[in-house]
């Protein structure tokens, strides 16, 4: 039988358990670690399947996430793309428009999925910027409200952190003003908080303070909670009620979602503390690295767990990356280039080595 040609896209993740990887928000998983995680869950708690994913282990995860996010109800979705999509659909109902950031995942990375599959027009604001202000939102809303043919806005989506803007975040006060405007105008507000926990760790503002402002929120299950895929959509009971019909409409492994729900449940245990420790350690590490003459790592003004690293003239950053890699430290200048800097993502792999060891690795790689 002819074999299909297998091509590999994207980057492989280092599997050495001592590797420190300044990319992505999570610790790299391996087939072994995932299987082990499932075996641990089965031994310690016991999986409960549910072919419709409306109860069992998925139900437990939904309850737990609703509690963490401070919302009345939560629903598992096989992808974050779907969680956002279902949120916009539900907020909009028969209204045909939603405001989003131009740099958002929803606008740039989903192939116009919402526009094409649900006939809702996403209107982009804040082109090439991290966020739009409440004032800009109000102006855009007024402009379109005066159109000859009425096409009402049903939803405003705020993504924060913004992955395509170096993980920078929308300031808390601006979110407050944006969501207050939505309430005043009777427009649904949705937070694409795929990386909400990174934002909270960076600002010190509790997760629930963010979610309380929005009618609905999505958070990722694989970006840091250790599941291989999936997302949670949370909101009021009436908002989530019956939404599983829509979820089913889009398919996506629902009968076996319980397997990954167990992994995500395990991943939530102690995560916020571990991540806070990683952020604290990394900020001390970057201070130490800034003592080296040829490296400068300073946070963005509205940064989260992503830090731009600049090198002095004459330092070849790709060569630096190759030399660091030999020491088990991974930076990605090609893939993570942003405004002339290399972006370093902080995740819990930074806890795998002492700062002294990491500084030494950089020192040696630079000489
Ligand atoms: C901000 C943001 N929203 C939504 C998504 C979609 O998540 P998923 O890959 O689970 O569809 C992503 C994925 O990278 C994302 O970064």
mmCIF file of C-alpha atoms and ligand atoms in Angstrom:
data_model
loop_
_atom_site.group_PDB
_atom_site.id
_atom_site.type_symbol
_atom_site.label_atom_id
_atom_site.label_comp_id
_atom_site.label_asym_id
_atom_site.label_seq_id
_atom_site.Cartn_x
_atom_site.Cartn_y
_atom_site.Cartn_z
ATOM 1 C CA UNK A 1 0.000 0.000 0.000
ATOM 2 C CA UNK A 2 1.317 3.424 -0.909
ATOM 3 C CA UNK A 3 2.247 5.508 2.071
ATOM 4 C CA UNK A 4 0.878 9.014 2.445
ATOM 5 C CA UNK A 5 3.552 11.665 2.533
ATOM 6 C CA UNK A 6 3.796 12.988 6.052
ATOM 7 C CA UNK A 7 4.914 16.553 6.417
ATOM 8 C CA UNK A 8 5.557 18.322 9.653
ATOM 9 C CA UNK A 9 4.499 21.880 10.175
ATOM 10 C CA UNK A 10 5.460 24.141 13.032
ATOM 11 C CA UNK A 11 8.085 23.671 15.673
ATOM 12 C CA UNK A 12 8.703 20.610 17.708
ATOM 13 C CA UNK A 13 8.900 21.213 21.434
ATOM 14 C CA UNK A 14 11.916 20.161 23.477
ATOM 15 C CA UNK A 15 11.152 17.020 25.449
ATOM 16 C CA UNK A 16 14.157 17.077 27.782
ATOM 17 C CA UNK A 17 12.606 17.479 31.269
ATOM 18 C CA UNK A 18 15.295 20.050 32.150
ATOM 19 C CA UNK A 19 14.740 22.177 29.036
ATOM 20 C CA UNK A 20 13.842 25.798 29.648
ATOM 21 C CA UNK A 21 11.696 26.976 26.754
ATOM 22 C CA UNK A 22 11.019 30.677 26.266
ATOM 23 C CA UNK A 23 8.132 30.035 23.929
ATOM 24 C CA UNK A 24 4.441 29.210 24.416
ATOM 25 C CA UNK A 25 2.567 29.403 27.687
ATOM 26 C CA UNK A 26 2.789 25.783 28.664
ATOM 27 C CA UNK A 27 5.227 23.040 29.560
ATOM 28 C CA UNK A 28 5.759 20.800 26.553
ATOM 29 C CA UNK A 29 3.839 17.551 26.783
ATOM 30 C CA UNK A 30 4.918 14.226 25.342
ATOM 31 C CA UNK A 31 2.805 11.183 24.464
ATOM 32 C CA UNK A 32 4.160 9.598 27.654
ATOM 33 C CA UNK A 33 3.278 12.566 29.884
ATOM 34 C CA UNK A 34 -0.280 12.723 28.503
ATOM 35 C CA UNK A 35 -0.834 8.992 28.964
ATOM 36 C CA UNK A 36 0.646 9.222 32.453
ATOM 37 C CA UNK A 37 -1.640 12.154 33.282
ATOM 38 C CA UNK A 38 -4.703 10.171 32.229
ATOM 39 C CA UNK A 39 -3.566 7.112 34.194
ATOM 40 C CA UNK A 40 -3.042 9.322 37.273
ATOM 41 C CA UNK A 41 -6.504 10.825 36.924
ATOM 42 C CA UNK A 42 -8.096 7.405 36.521
ATOM 43 C CA UNK A 43 -6.286 6.060 39.570
ATOM 44 C CA UNK A 44 -6.924 9.065 41.800
ATOM 45 C CA UNK A 45 -10.439 10.119 40.766
ATOM 46 C CA UNK A 46 -11.794 7.731 38.144
ATOM 47 C CA UNK A 47 -13.045 8.968 34.802
ATOM 48 C CA UNK A 48 -16.761 9.240 34.169
ATOM 49 C CA UNK A 49 -17.708 9.218 30.529
ATOM 50 C CA UNK A 50 -20.734 10.898 28.990
ATOM 51 C CA UNK A 51 -21.336 10.513 25.275
ATOM 52 C CA UNK A 52 -22.931 13.955 25.072
ATOM 53 C CA UNK A 53 -20.304 15.596 27.307
ATOM 54 C CA UNK A 54 -23.069 17.065 29.413
ATOM 55 C CA UNK A 55 -21.999 15.506 32.675
ATOM 56 C CA UNK A 56 -19.396 13.077 33.998
ATOM 57 C CA UNK A 57 -15.823 14.332 34.095
ATOM 58 C CA UNK A 58 -16.653 17.098 31.614
ATOM 59 C CA UNK A 59 -19.420 18.264 33.947
ATOM 60 C CA UNK A 60 -16.974 18.339 36.852
ATOM 61 C CA UNK A 61 -14.565 20.426 34.836
ATOM 62 C CA UNK A 62 -17.355 22.809 33.844
ATOM 63 C CA UNK A 63 -18.375 23.253 37.479
ATOM 64 C CA UNK A 64 -14.811 23.825 38.565
ATOM 65 C CA UNK A 65 -14.140 26.346 35.810
ATOM 66 C CA UNK A 66 -17.388 28.219 36.501
ATOM 67 C CA UNK A 67 -16.242 28.525 40.093
ATOM 68 C CA UNK A 68 -12.710 29.669 39.207
ATOM 69 C CA UNK A 69 -14.079 32.191 36.729
ATOM 70 C CA UNK A 70 -16.833 33.385 39.060
ATOM 71 C CA UNK A 71 -19.619 32.705 36.558
ATOM 72 C CA UNK A 72 -22.894 30.852 37.053
ATOM 73 C CA UNK A 73 -22.245 28.299 34.335
ATOM 74 C CA UNK A 74 -19.561 27.020 31.985
ATOM 75 C CA UNK A 75 -19.478 24.799 28.928
ATOM 76 C CA UNK A 76 -16.604 22.768 27.518
ATOM 77 C CA UNK A 77 -15.802 23.369 23.849
ATOM 78 C CA UNK A 78 -13.446 21.249 21.764
ATOM 79 C CA UNK A 79 -11.653 24.398 20.568
ATOM 80 C CA UNK A 80 -11.272 27.977 21.661
ATOM 81 C CA UNK A 81 -12.216 29.015 18.159
ATOM 82 C CA UNK A 82 -15.610 27.403 18.720
ATOM 83 C CA UNK A 83 -16.017 28.845 22.222
ATOM 84 C CA UNK A 84 -15.546 32.364 20.839
ATOM 85 C CA UNK A 85 -17.757 31.630 17.867
ATOM 86 C CA UNK A 86 -20.629 30.340 20.001
ATOM 87 C CA UNK A 87 -20.319 33.316 22.335
ATOM 88 C CA UNK A 88 -20.592 35.810 19.480
ATOM 89 C CA UNK A 89 -23.536 33.912 17.957
ATOM 90 C CA UNK A 90 -25.405 33.838 21.212
ATOM 91 C CA UNK A 91 -24.802 37.493 22.047
ATOM 92 C CA UNK A 92 -25.782 38.572 18.563
ATOM 93 C CA UNK A 93 -28.928 36.502 18.100
ATOM 94 C CA UNK A 94 -30.428 38.119 15.027
ATOM 95 C CA UNK A 95 -28.125 41.156 15.170
ATOM 96 C CA UNK A 96 -25.534 41.177 12.438
ATOM 97 C CA UNK A 97 -22.456 42.892 13.794
ATOM 98 C CA UNK A 98 -19.754 42.505 16.398
ATOM 99 C CA UNK A 99 -16.783 44.735 17.206
ATOM 100 C CA UNK A 100 -13.367 43.072 17.609
ATOM 101 C CA UNK A 101 -9.713 44.139 17.662
ATOM 102 C CA UNK A 102 -8.098 44.027 14.252
ATOM 103 C CA UNK A 103 -5.101 42.161 15.740
ATOM 104 C CA UNK A 104 -7.279 39.545 17.434
ATOM 105 C CA UNK A 105 -7.291 35.799 16.835
ATOM 106 C CA UNK A 106 -10.942 36.062 15.883
ATOM 107 C CA UNK A 107 -10.243 38.597 13.168
ATOM 108 C CA UNK A 108 -6.903 37.375 11.859
ATOM 109 C CA UNK A 109 -6.539 33.693 12.553
ATOM 110 C CA UNK A 110 -9.891 32.066 11.947
ATOM 111 C CA UNK A 111 -10.288 32.538 8.196
ATOM 112 C CA UNK A 112 -13.379 34.702 8.694
ATOM 113 C CA UNK A 113 -15.084 31.665 10.240
ATOM 114 C CA UNK A 114 -17.709 33.688 12.071
ATOM 115 C CA UNK A 115 -18.495 35.804 9.025
ATOM 116 C CA UNK A 116 -18.736 32.797 6.724
ATOM 117 C CA UNK A 117 -20.463 30.272 8.952
ATOM 118 C CA UNK A 118 -22.697 32.518 11.037
ATOM 119 C CA UNK A 119 -23.186 35.562 8.812
ATOM 120 C CA UNK A 120 -22.103 37.972 11.524
ATOM 121 C CA UNK A 121 -19.955 40.814 10.315
ATOM 122 C CA UNK A 122 -16.896 41.362 12.506
ATOM 123 C CA UNK A 123 -15.973 45.034 12.456
ATOM 124 C CA UNK A 124 -12.275 45.503 13.257
ATOM 125 C CA UNK A 125 -11.128 48.343 15.507
ATOM 126 C CA UNK A 126 -7.639 49.426 16.655
ATOM 127 C CA UNK A 127 -5.768 48.434 13.483
ATOM 128 C CA UNK A 128 -2.187 47.409 14.292
ATOM 129 C CA UNK A 129 -2.682 48.323 17.949
ATOM 130 C CA UNK A 130 -3.254 46.342 21.112
ATOM 131 C CA UNK A 131 -6.667 47.719 22.033
ATOM 132 C CA UNK A 132 -9.396 50.198 21.246
ATOM 133 C CA UNK A 133 -10.576 52.652 23.864
ATOM 134 C CA UNK A 134 -14.154 52.967 25.088
ATOM 135 C CA UNK A 135 -14.245 56.322 23.326
ATOM 136 C CA UNK A 136 -13.226 54.795 20.000
ATOM 137 C CA UNK A 137 -15.802 52.072 20.479
ATOM 138 C CA UNK A 138 -18.528 54.625 21.171
ATOM 139 C CA UNK A 139 -17.536 56.631 18.069
ATOM 140 C CA UNK A 140 -17.567 53.538 15.842
ATOM 141 C CA UNK A 141 -20.886 52.445 17.274
ATOM 142 C CA UNK A 142 -22.423 55.845 16.621
ATOM 143 C CA UNK A 143 -21.067 55.950 13.085
ATOM 144 C CA UNK A 144 -22.595 52.593 12.163
ATOM 145 C CA UNK A 145 -25.811 53.182 14.098
ATOM 146 C CA UNK A 146 -26.506 56.068 11.738
ATOM 147 C CA UNK A 147 -26.259 53.855 8.624
ATOM 148 C CA UNK A 148 -29.142 53.886 6.173
ATOM 149 C CA UNK A 149 -29.873 50.210 6.683
ATOM 150 C CA UNK A 150 -30.073 49.233 10.316
ATOM 151 C CA UNK A 151 -27.651 46.450 11.248
ATOM 152 C CA UNK A 152 -27.396 46.312 15.002
ATOM 153 C CA UNK A 153 -24.297 45.442 16.997
ATOM 154 C CA UNK A 154 -24.876 42.416 19.212
ATOM 155 C CA UNK A 155 -21.462 41.915 20.738
ATOM 156 C CA UNK A 156 -18.143 43.534 21.602
ATOM 157 C CA UNK A 157 -15.197 41.171 21.966
ATOM 158 C CA UNK A 158 -12.040 42.063 23.850
ATOM 159 C CA UNK A 159 -9.031 39.789 23.457
ATOM 160 C CA UNK A 160 -6.464 40.166 26.194
ATOM 161 C CA UNK A 161 -3.577 39.375 26.256
ATOM 162 C CA UNK A 162 -3.251 40.010 22.516
ATOM 163 C CA UNK A 163 -1.083 37.263 21.116
ATOM 164 C CA UNK A 164 -0.300 39.127 17.912
ATOM 165 C CA UNK A 165 0.889 42.162 19.825
ATOM 166 C CA UNK A 166 3.549 40.517 21.942
ATOM 167 C CA UNK A 167 1.024 39.350 24.536
ATOM 168 C CA UNK A 168 0.272 42.942 25.574
ATOM 169 C CA UNK A 169 -2.891 43.479 27.527
ATOM 170 C CA UNK A 170 -5.834 45.821 27.532
ATOM 171 C CA UNK A 171 -5.561 48.012 30.650
ATOM 172 C CA UNK A 172 -8.060 47.111 33.359
ATOM 173 C CA UNK A 173 -9.564 50.606 33.489
ATOM 174 C CA UNK A 174 -10.148 50.565 29.738
ATOM 175 C CA UNK A 175 -11.905 47.202 29.992
ATOM 176 C CA UNK A 176 -14.078 48.678 32.701
ATOM 177 C CA UNK A 177 -15.041 51.595 30.464
ATOM 178 C CA UNK A 178 -15.638 49.346 27.438
ATOM 179 C CA UNK A 179 -17.873 46.925 29.325
ATOM 180 C CA UNK A 180 -19.761 49.785 31.016
ATOM 181 C CA UNK A 181 -20.475 51.181 27.552
ATOM 182 C CA UNK A 182 -21.734 47.761 26.421
ATOM 183 C CA UNK A 183 -24.072 47.524 29.396
ATOM 184 C CA UNK A 184 -25.407 51.008 28.766
ATOM 185 C CA UNK A 185 -26.091 50.203 25.111
ATOM 186 C CA UNK A 186 -27.455 46.708 25.741
ATOM 187 C CA UNK A 187 -24.599 45.080 23.790
ATOM 188 C CA UNK A 188 -23.171 41.737 24.936
ATOM 189 C CA UNK A 189 -19.539 41.783 26.049
ATOM 190 C CA UNK A 190 -17.222 38.815 25.598
ATOM 191 C CA UNK A 191 -13.657 38.356 26.817
ATOM 192 C CA UNK A 192 -11.381 36.213 24.674
ATOM 193 C CA UNK A 193 -9.258 35.325 27.663
ATOM 194 C CA UNK A 194 -7.440 32.405 26.065
ATOM 195 C CA UNK A 195 -4.508 33.502 28.253
ATOM 196 C CA UNK A 196 -6.491 35.165 31.033
ATOM 197 C CA UNK A 197 -4.337 33.548 33.715
ATOM 198 C CA UNK A 198 -1.174 35.042 32.200
ATOM 199 C CA UNK A 199 -2.757 38.489 32.320
ATOM 200 C CA UNK A 200 -3.825 38.047 35.918
ATOM 201 C CA UNK A 201 -0.361 36.807 36.945
ATOM 202 C CA UNK A 202 1.241 39.827 35.268
ATOM 203 C CA UNK A 203 -1.058 42.493 36.731
ATOM 204 C CA UNK A 204 -1.825 40.865 40.075
ATOM 205 C CA UNK A 205 -5.526 41.520 39.416
ATOM 206 C CA UNK A 206 -7.538 38.394 40.296
ATOM 207 C CA UNK A 207 -9.079 36.444 37.415
ATOM 208 C CA UNK A 208 -12.595 36.985 38.796
ATOM 209 C CA UNK A 209 -12.187 40.751 38.734
ATOM 210 C CA UNK A 210 -11.637 40.544 35.005
ATOM 211 C CA UNK A 211 -14.440 38.094 34.330
ATOM 212 C CA UNK A 212 -16.934 40.027 36.478
ATOM 213 C CA UNK A 213 -16.903 42.874 33.961
ATOM 214 C CA UNK A 214 -17.841 40.694 30.974
ATOM 215 C CA UNK A 215 -21.049 38.853 30.157
ATOM 216 C CA UNK A 216 -19.061 35.874 28.918
ATOM 217 C CA UNK A 217 -15.487 34.657 28.856
ATOM 218 C CA UNK A 218 -13.477 31.978 27.094
ATOM 219 C CA UNK A 219 -10.281 30.487 28.512
ATOM 220 C CA UNK A 220 -8.028 27.915 26.927
ATOM 221 C CA UNK A 221 -7.570 24.466 28.397
ATOM 222 C CA UNK A 222 -4.388 23.611 26.548
ATOM 223 C CA UNK A 223 -2.389 26.787 26.761
ATOM 224 C CA UNK A 224 -1.483 26.133 30.395
ATOM 225 C CA UNK A 225 -3.842 23.626 32.048
ATOM 226 C CA UNK A 226 -2.204 20.617 30.427
ATOM 227 C CA UNK A 227 -5.062 19.393 28.215
ATOM 228 C CA UNK A 228 -4.106 18.652 24.616
ATOM 229 C CA UNK A 229 -6.931 20.844 23.259
ATOM 230 C CA UNK A 230 -10.170 22.553 24.263
ATOM 231 C CA UNK A 231 -11.596 25.647 25.853
ATOM 232 C CA UNK A 232 -14.190 26.737 28.382
ATOM 233 C CA UNK A 233 -16.945 29.222 27.692
ATOM 234 C CA UNK A 234 -18.447 30.682 30.857
ATOM 235 C CA UNK A 235 -21.253 33.120 31.562
ATOM 236 C CA UNK A 236 -24.641 33.437 33.216
ATOM 237 C CA UNK A 237 -26.920 30.376 33.417
ATOM 238 C CA UNK A 238 -29.302 31.781 30.813
ATOM 239 C CA UNK A 239 -26.417 32.470 28.457
ATOM 240 C CA UNK A 240 -25.034 28.915 28.651
ATOM 241 C CA UNK A 241 -28.459 27.232 28.784
ATOM 242 C CA UNK A 242 -29.041 24.994 25.761
ATOM 243 C CA UNK A 243 -25.818 26.102 24.083
ATOM 244 C CA UNK A 244 -24.673 22.479 23.917
ATOM 245 C CA UNK A 245 -27.002 22.042 20.925
ATOM 246 C CA UNK A 246 -24.936 24.590 19.028
ATOM 247 C CA UNK A 247 -21.737 22.959 20.240
ATOM 248 C CA UNK A 248 -22.892 19.639 18.816
ATOM 249 C CA UNK A 249 -23.776 21.307 15.549
ATOM 250 C CA UNK A 250 -20.082 21.970 14.998
ATOM 251 C CA UNK A 251 -18.915 18.485 16.047
ATOM 252 C CA UNK A 252 -15.481 17.830 17.472
ATOM 253 C CA UNK A 253 -14.830 14.774 19.623
ATOM 254 C CA UNK A 254 -17.629 15.417 22.116
ATOM 255 C CA UNK A 255 -18.143 11.724 23.101
ATOM 256 C CA UNK A 256 -14.560 11.406 24.338
ATOM 257 C CA UNK A 257 -13.925 14.868 25.724
ATOM 258 C CA UNK A 258 -14.012 13.421 29.249
ATOM 259 C CA UNK A 259 -10.496 12.060 28.716
ATOM 260 C CA UNK A 260 -9.015 15.494 28.325
ATOM 261 C CA UNK A 261 -11.326 17.061 30.904
ATOM 262 C CA UNK A 262 -9.527 14.980 33.545
ATOM 263 C CA UNK A 263 -6.173 16.366 32.414
ATOM 264 C CA UNK A 264 -7.469 19.929 32.555
ATOM 265 C CA UNK A 265 -8.905 19.369 36.042
ATOM 266 C CA UNK A 266 -5.497 18.183 37.205
ATOM 267 C CA UNK A 267 -3.869 21.138 35.473
ATOM 268 C CA UNK A 268 -5.921 23.686 37.403
ATOM 269 C CA UNK A 269 -4.566 22.374 40.723
ATOM 270 C CA UNK A 270 -2.007 24.836 42.045
ATOM 271 C CA UNK A 271 -1.491 26.363 38.613
ATOM 272 C CA UNK A 272 -1.916 29.982 39.643
ATOM 273 C CA UNK A 273 0.680 29.646 42.418
ATOM 274 C CA UNK A 274 3.170 27.841 40.131
ATOM 275 C CA UNK A 275 2.746 30.402 37.407
ATOM 276 C CA UNK A 276 3.137 33.320 39.817
ATOM 277 C CA UNK A 277 6.373 31.721 41.010
ATOM 278 C CA UNK A 278 7.572 31.403 37.400
ATOM 279 C CA UNK A 279 6.799 35.079 36.696
ATOM 280 C CA UNK A 280 8.590 36.198 39.822
ATOM 281 C CA UNK A 281 11.637 34.072 39.054
ATOM 282 C CA UNK A 282 11.722 35.246 35.446
ATOM 283 C CA UNK A 283 11.619 38.916 36.386
ATOM 284 C CA UNK A 284 14.625 38.391 38.663
ATOM 285 C CA UNK A 285 16.341 36.429 35.894
ATOM 286 C CA UNK A 286 15.807 39.245 33.401
ATOM 287 C CA UNK A 287 17.256 41.746 35.875
ATOM 288 C CA UNK A 288 20.345 39.547 36.138
ATOM 289 C CA UNK A 289 20.570 39.105 32.388
ATOM 290 C CA UNK A 290 20.377 42.880 31.938
ATOM 291 C CA UNK A 291 23.692 43.053 33.762
ATOM 292 C CA UNK A 292 25.269 41.371 30.739
ATOM 293 C CA UNK A 293 26.305 44.093 28.367
ATOM 294 C CA UNK A 294 24.866 42.734 25.168
ATOM 295 C CA UNK A 295 21.353 41.859 26.278
ATOM 296 C CA UNK A 296 18.391 44.008 27.278
ATOM 297 C CA UNK A 297 15.089 42.522 28.403
ATOM 298 C CA UNK A 298 12.513 45.042 29.579
ATOM 299 C CA UNK A 299 8.776 44.462 29.902
ATOM 300 C CA UNK A 300 6.267 46.087 27.586
ATOM 301 C CA UNK A 301 4.300 48.893 29.203
ATOM 302 C CA UNK A 302 1.182 46.709 29.201
ATOM 303 C CA UNK A 303 3.013 43.394 29.087
ATOM 304 C CA UNK A 304 1.928 39.959 30.280
ATOM 305 C CA UNK A 305 4.201 36.916 30.320
ATOM 306 C CA UNK A 306 5.988 37.870 27.094
ATOM 307 C CA UNK A 307 9.131 40.008 27.229
ATOM 308 C CA UNK A 308 11.022 41.551 24.305
ATOM 309 C CA UNK A 309 14.744 40.773 24.255
ATOM 310 C CA UNK A 310 17.075 43.040 22.304
ATOM 311 C CA UNK A 311 20.726 42.301 21.653
ATOM 312 C CA UNK A 312 23.606 44.700 21.061
ATOM 313 C CA UNK A 313 24.890 45.361 17.573
ATOM 314 C CA UNK A 314 27.232 42.624 16.452
ATOM 315 C CA UNK A 315 25.423 39.869 18.356
ATOM 316 C CA UNK A 316 23.835 37.410 15.965
ATOM 317 C CA UNK A 317 20.680 36.402 17.719
ATOM 318 C CA UNK A 318 20.168 33.245 15.654
ATOM 319 C CA UNK A 319 23.660 32.097 16.594
ATOM 320 C CA UNK A 320 22.941 32.908 20.222
ATOM 321 C CA UNK A 321 19.808 30.752 19.983
ATOM 322 C CA UNK A 322 21.764 27.832 18.541
ATOM 323 C CA UNK A 323 24.369 28.027 21.279
ATOM 324 C CA UNK A 324 21.742 28.298 23.993
ATOM 325 C CA UNK A 325 19.926 25.300 22.580
ATOM 326 C CA UNK A 326 23.012 23.172 23.165
ATOM 327 C CA UNK A 327 22.684 24.120 26.824
ATOM 328 C CA UNK A 328 19.008 23.201 26.982
ATOM 329 C CA UNK A 329 17.720 26.799 26.827
ATOM 330 C CA UNK A 330 15.362 27.561 23.955
ATOM 331 C CA UNK A 331 14.704 30.959 22.412
ATOM 332 C CA UNK A 332 13.066 31.457 19.009
ATOM 333 C CA UNK A 333 14.303 34.590 17.216
ATOM 334 C CA UNK A 334 12.814 33.646 13.842
ATOM 335 C CA UNK A 335 9.364 32.665 14.983
ATOM 336 C CA UNK A 336 9.073 35.168 17.805
ATOM 337 C CA UNK A 337 10.329 38.345 16.151
ATOM 338 C CA UNK A 338 8.332 41.459 17.036
ATOM 339 C CA UNK A 339 9.287 45.076 16.404
ATOM 340 C CA UNK A 340 12.980 44.183 16.136
ATOM 341 C CA UNK A 341 13.037 42.141 19.341
ATOM 342 C CA UNK A 342 12.939 38.437 20.126
ATOM 343 C CA UNK A 343 9.980 37.628 22.330
ATOM 344 C CA UNK A 344 10.695 35.518 25.393
ATOM 345 C CA UNK A 345 7.614 33.779 26.785
ATOM 346 C CA UNK A 346 7.630 32.936 30.439
ATOM 347 C CA UNK A 347 6.116 29.597 31.344
ATOM 348 C CA UNK A 348 6.728 27.176 34.186
ATOM 349 C CA UNK A 349 9.730 25.565 32.446
ATOM 350 C CA UNK A 350 11.732 28.489 33.864
ATOM 351 C CA UNK A 351 11.400 26.784 37.253
ATOM 352 C CA UNK A 352 13.446 23.825 36.033
ATOM 353 C CA UNK A 353 16.839 25.473 36.512
ATOM 354 C CA UNK A 354 18.255 28.013 38.929
ATOM 355 C CA UNK A 355 18.675 31.584 37.706
ATOM 356 C CA UNK A 356 22.401 31.193 38.256
ATOM 357 C CA UNK A 357 22.473 28.296 35.803
ATOM 358 C CA UNK A 358 20.415 30.235 33.285
ATOM 359 C CA UNK A 359 22.579 33.356 33.500
ATOM 360 C CA UNK A 360 25.634 31.167 33.050
ATOM 361 C CA UNK A 361 24.100 29.574 29.960
ATOM 362 C CA UNK A 362 23.510 33.019 28.414
ATOM 363 C CA UNK A 363 26.991 34.209 29.397
ATOM 364 C CA UNK A 364 28.674 31.235 27.817
ATOM 365 C CA UNK A 365 26.487 31.387 24.706
ATOM 366 C CA UNK A 366 27.431 35.042 24.227
ATOM 367 C CA UNK A 367 31.174 34.490 24.384
HETATM 368 C C1 LIG B 1 -6.381 34.632 21.732
HETATM 369 C C2 LIG B 1 -6.825 33.329 21.161
HETATM 370 N N1 LIG B 1 -8.150 33.104 21.023
HETATM 371 C C3 LIG B 1 -8.599 31.942 20.531
HETATM 372 C C4 LIG B 1 -7.739 30.936 20.137
HETATM 373 C C5 LIG B 1 -8.283 29.674 19.561
HETATM 374 O O1 LIG B 1 -8.051 28.556 20.337
HETATM 375 P P1 LIG B 1 -8.045 27.090 19.698
HETATM 376 O O2 LIG B 1 -6.678 26.867 19.138
HETATM 377 O O3 LIG B 1 -8.329 26.213 20.855
HETATM 378 O O4 LIG B 1 -9.086 27.033 18.663
HETATM 379 C C6 LIG B 1 -6.354 31.131 20.267
HETATM 380 C C7 LIG B 1 -5.419 30.084 19.858
HETATM 381 O O5 LIG B 1 -4.240 30.240 19.757
HETATM 382 C C8 LIG B 1 -5.886 32.367 20.771
HETATM 383 O O6 LIG B 1 -4.586 32.637 20.892
#
